[in-house]
Coordinates of C-alpha atoms in Angstrom, one line a residue:
Chain A
X9 CA -47.3 -223.3 -112.1
X10 CA -46.0 -221.3 -115.1
X11 CA -42.6 -220.8 -113.6
X12 CA -40.5 -217.6 -113.7
X13 CA -41.7 -215.4 -116.6
X14 CA -39.5 -212.9 -118.4
X15 CA -40.1 -210.6 -121.2
X16 CA -39.0 -209.9 -123.8
X17 CA -37.2 -213.0 -124.7
X18 CA -35.1 -211.1 -127.2
X19 CA -34.3 -207.5 -127.4
X20 CA -32.2 -205.7 -130.1
X21 CA -31.6 -202.1 -129.6
X22 CA -29.2 -199.3 -130.5
X23 CA -26.6 -197.8 -128.3
X24 CA -28.1 -195.0 -126.2
X25 CA -31.6 -196.3 -125.9
X26 CA -33.4 -197.3 -122.7
X27 CA -33.9 -201.0 -122.2
X28 CA -36.5 -202.5 -119.8
X29 CA -36.5 -206.1 -118.8
X30 CA -39.4 -207.6 -117.0
X31 CA -39.9 -210.5 -114.6
X32 CA -42.8 -212.2 -113.0
X33 CA -41.7 -214.6 -110.2
X34 CA -43.3 -217.8 -109.2
X35 CA -46.4 -217.0 -107.1
X36 CA -45.6 -217.3 -103.3
X37 CA -41.9 -216.8 -103.7
X38 CA -40.5 -214.2 -101.6
X39 CA -37.2 -213.5 -103.0
X40 CA -36.2 -212.4 -106.6
X41 CA -32.7 -212.3 -108.2
X42 CA -31.4 -210.6 -111.4
X43 CA -28.4 -212.3 -113.1
X44 CA -26.4 -211.5 -116.2
X45 CA -24.5 -214.1 -118.2
X46 CA -21.7 -213.3 -120.7
X47 CA -19.0 -215.4 -122.1
X48 CA -16.3 -213.3 -120.4
X49 CA -17.7 -213.1 -116.9
X50 CA -20.1 -216.1 -116.8
X51 CA -23.2 -215.9 -114.4
X52 CA -23.0 -213.0 -112.1
X53 CA -25.7 -211.7 -109.6
X54 CA -26.6 -208.1 -110.3
X55 CA -29.2 -207.5 -107.5
X56 CA -31.7 -209.4 -105.4
X57 CA -34.8 -208.6 -103.5
X58 CA -36.5 -210.1 -100.3
X59 CA -40.1 -209.2 -99.8
X60 CA -39.9 -206.6 -102.5
X61 CA -37.0 -204.8 -100.8
X62 CA -33.7 -204.6 -102.4
X63 CA -31.1 -206.4 -100.3
X64 CA -27.9 -206.3 -102.1
X65 CA -27.1 -204.3 -105.3
X66 CA -23.4 -204.6 -105.3
X67 CA -23.4 -206.5 -108.4
X68 CA -25.0 -203.7 -110.4
X69 CA -22.3 -202.6 -112.9
X70 CA -22.9 -198.9 -112.8
X71 CA -25.5 -196.2 -112.4
X72 CA -27.0 -196.9 -115.8
X73 CA -28.5 -200.1 -114.3
X74 CA -31.5 -199.8 -112.0
X75 CA -34.1 -202.4 -110.7
X76 CA -37.4 -202.2 -109.0
X77 CA -39.9 -204.4 -107.6
X78 CA -43.1 -202.7 -107.0
X79 CA -45.1 -205.7 -105.8
X80 CA -44.6 -209.3 -105.1
X81 CA -45.4 -210.3 -108.6
X82 CA -43.4 -208.0 -110.7
X83 CA -39.8 -206.6 -111.1
X84 CA -37.9 -204.5 -113.9
X85 CA -34.4 -204.1 -114.6
X86 CA -33.7 -200.9 -116.6
X87 CA -30.6 -200.0 -118.6
X88 CA -30.4 -196.2 -119.6
X89 CA -28.4 -195.4 -121.6
X90 CA -27.6 -198.9 -123.0
X91 CA -24.2 -199.6 -124.4
X92 CA -22.8 -202.5 -126.6
X93 CA -21.1 -203.9 -123.6
X94 CA -24.3 -204.6 -121.9
X95 CA -25.1 -207.3 -124.5
X96 CA -25.7 -210.5 -122.6
X97 CA -28.4 -212.7 -121.4
X98 CA -30.3 -211.5 -118.4
X99 CA -31.9 -214.0 -116.2
X100 CA -34.4 -213.4 -113.4
X101 CA -34.7 -216.2 -110.6
X102 CA -37.0 -216.5 -107.7
X103 CA -36.8 -218.4 -104.4
X104 CA -39.7 -220.0 -102.3
X105 CA -40.9 -218.8 -99.1
X106 CA -40.5 -222.2 -97.5
X107 CA -37.3 -223.3 -99.0
X108 CA -35.1 -220.5 -98.4
X109 CA -32.1 -221.5 -100.7
X110 CA -33.5 -223.2 -103.9
X111 CA -33.6 -220.7 -106.8
X112 CA -35.7 -221.2 -110.0
X113 CA -34.7 -219.5 -113.1
X114 CA -36.6 -217.9 -115.9
X115 CA -35.9 -218.4 -119.6
X116 CA -33.7 -215.3 -119.8
X117 CA -33.8 -212.3 -122.0
X118 CA -31.1 -212.1 -124.7
X119 CA -30.1 -208.5 -125.2
X120 CA -28.1 -207.1 -128.0
X121 CA -27.0 -203.6 -128.1
X122 CA -25.7 -202.3 -131.5
Chain B
X295 CA -15.2 -214.2 -101.5
X296 CA -16.0 -217.7 -102.3
X297 CA -14.3 -219.4 -105.3
X298 CA -16.2 -222.1 -107.1
X299 CA -14.1 -224.1 -109.7
X300 CA -15.5 -226.9 -111.8
X301 CA -13.7 -229.7 -113.8
X302 CA -13.3 -230.6 -116.4
X303 CA -14.2 -227.5 -118.5
X304 CA -15.1 -229.6 -121.5
X305 CA -16.3 -233.2 -121.9
X306 CA -17.1 -235.2 -124.9
X307 CA -18.9 -238.6 -124.6
X308 CA -20.4 -241.1 -126.7
X309 CA -24.0 -242.0 -125.9
X310 CA -24.3 -244.6 -123.2
X311 CA -21.2 -243.5 -121.4
X312 CA -20.8 -242.5 -117.7
X313 CA -19.2 -239.3 -116.4
X314 CA -18.5 -237.5 -113.3
X315 CA -18.3 -233.7 -112.9
X316 CA -16.5 -232.1 -110.0
X317 CA -17.0 -228.8 -108.2
X318 CA -14.6 -227.5 -105.5
X319 CA -15.4 -224.6 -103.4
X320 CA -13.0 -222.6 -101.5
X321 CA -14.7 -221.7 -98.2
X322 CA -17.5 -222.7 -96.1
X323 CA -20.8 -222.6 -97.9
X324 CA -24.3 -222.7 -96.8
X325 CA -25.6 -225.0 -99.5
X326 CA -24.9 -226.1 -103.1
X327 CA -26.9 -226.3 -106.1
X328 CA -26.5 -227.9 -109.7
X329 CA -27.9 -226.7 -112.8
X330 CA -28.0 -227.9 -116.4
X331 CA -28.1 -225.1 -119.0
X332 CA -29.5 -226.7 -122.2
X333 CA -28.6 -225.8 -125.8
X334 CA -31.5 -223.3 -125.8
X335 CA -30.0 -221.5 -122.8
X336 CA -32.5 -222.4 -120.1
X337 CA -31.2 -223.0 -116.7
X338 CA -32.7 -226.1 -115.1
X339 CA -32.5 -227.2 -111.5
X340 CA -30.9 -230.5 -111.0
X341 CA -30.1 -230.7 -107.4
X342 CA -30.0 -228.6 -104.2
X343 CA -27.6 -230.7 -102.2
X344 CA -26.0 -229.1 -99.0
X345 CA -24.6 -232.6 -98.1
X346 CA -25.0 -236.3 -98.7
X347 CA -26.2 -237.8 -101.9
X348 CA -29.2 -237.4 -104.0
X349 CA -30.5 -239.3 -107.1
X350 CA -32.9 -238.4 -109.9
X351 CA -33.0 -241.0 -112.7
X352 CA -29.7 -241.3 -114.4
X353 CA -28.3 -238.4 -112.4
X354 CA -27.0 -238.4 -108.9
X355 CA -25.0 -235.9 -106.8
X356 CA -22.8 -236.1 -103.7
X357 CA -21.7 -233.2 -101.7
X358 CA -19.0 -233.4 -98.9
X359 CA -19.2 -230.1 -97.4
X360 CA -16.3 -230.8 -94.9
X361 CA -13.9 -231.4 -97.7
X362 CA -15.5 -228.7 -99.9
X363 CA -16.5 -230.6 -103.0
X364 CA -19.5 -231.9 -104.7
X365 CA -19.8 -234.5 -107.6
X366 CA -22.4 -234.9 -110.3
X367 CA -22.7 -238.3 -111.9
X368 CA -24.3 -238.9 -115.2
X369 CA -24.9 -242.5 -116.1
X370 CA -25.7 -243.8 -119.6
X371 CA -25.4 -240.4 -121.1
X372 CA -28.1 -239.3 -123.8
X373 CA -27.7 -236.7 -126.5
X374 CA -30.3 -234.6 -124.5
X375 CA -27.8 -234.4 -121.7
X376 CA -25.7 -232.0 -123.8
X377 CA -25.2 -228.6 -122.5
X378 CA -23.3 -226.7 -119.7
X379 CA -23.5 -228.1 -116.1
X380 CA -23.0 -225.4 -113.3
X381 CA -22.6 -225.8 -109.7
X382 CA -23.3 -222.8 -107.6
X383 CA -22.4 -222.3 -104.0
X384 CA -24.4 -220.2 -101.5
X385 CA -22.7 -217.4 -99.7
X386 CA -25.6 -216.4 -97.2
X387 CA -28.2 -215.3 -99.8
X388 CA -26.1 -215.0 -102.8
X389 CA -25.3 -217.8 -105.3
X390 CA -21.8 -217.8 -106.7
X391 CA -21.6 -219.7 -109.9
X392 CA -18.7 -221.8 -111.2
X393 CA -17.5 -221.5 -114.7
X394 CA -19.2 -224.6 -115.9
X395 CA -18.5 -228.0 -117.5
X396 CA -19.5 -228.0 -121.3
X397 CA -20.7 -231.6 -122.1
X398 CA -21.3 -232.8 -125.6
X399 CA -22.8 -236.2 -126.0
X400 CA -22.8 -237.8 -129.6
X401 CA -24.9 -240.7 -130.9

C-alpha cells in the first residue's frame, strides 16, 4: 500500500492567495483527519470526516479555512485568502475501517505564506 | 478537555544508551498512540496501546490506563532514533497530542 498521499509537499505563496492542499487516504479507510503543526501550538486537529461526511470542524481556525471530501479517495483543505500566520505543516491522516482508532499519517505539506 | 503531558521535553543520549519517555493524561481516554516524528518531519506509528505492554524490536511501550500514564522505552539507542516522540490520547474520535519529547542520539 502506498500509504496516505499528500500534495503538494511544499508550497510557497503570497499573502492573499488561495491555497489548496490535497490528500488521498489509504484505500479502504473510512475516516480522514486534517491536522496542523506549528511551533507555537504543536499538532492540532482541524477537521475530520467519517465516510466522507464532516463530523467535527471545531478545530478549523476561521472561515478562511474549508475542507471537502467529495469521495472516499480524495480530500482537500483550502485556505482563502491565505495569511502569513497560516504557515505550518499540514498533515492528513486516515483510519482503517476495521481498526477504529489507529491513525496513519501522510508526509505532510509544508506551507509558507509570505 | 483532555490534557496530555510528556516528559522530559528534551533528551540527549549517546548511542547505546537506554531511555524512558513518559506520557501522562488528565482524564479517562479511550486509547493511546505513540509516534516518532523523524528529522524529515514524517510521523511514524510506533504503538497503539490502550493498556498493557507491547514490544517492537528495541522499542516497547506500557500503558497503565487506571493510573493515566504510558511509558515508551528505547533500548540500545541509535542515531536513527533521533527526532520527536509524541504520545496522543484519544477522546472519542479525536487525537489529542502531547508536546513531545525531542531526542538526540549522538554517536
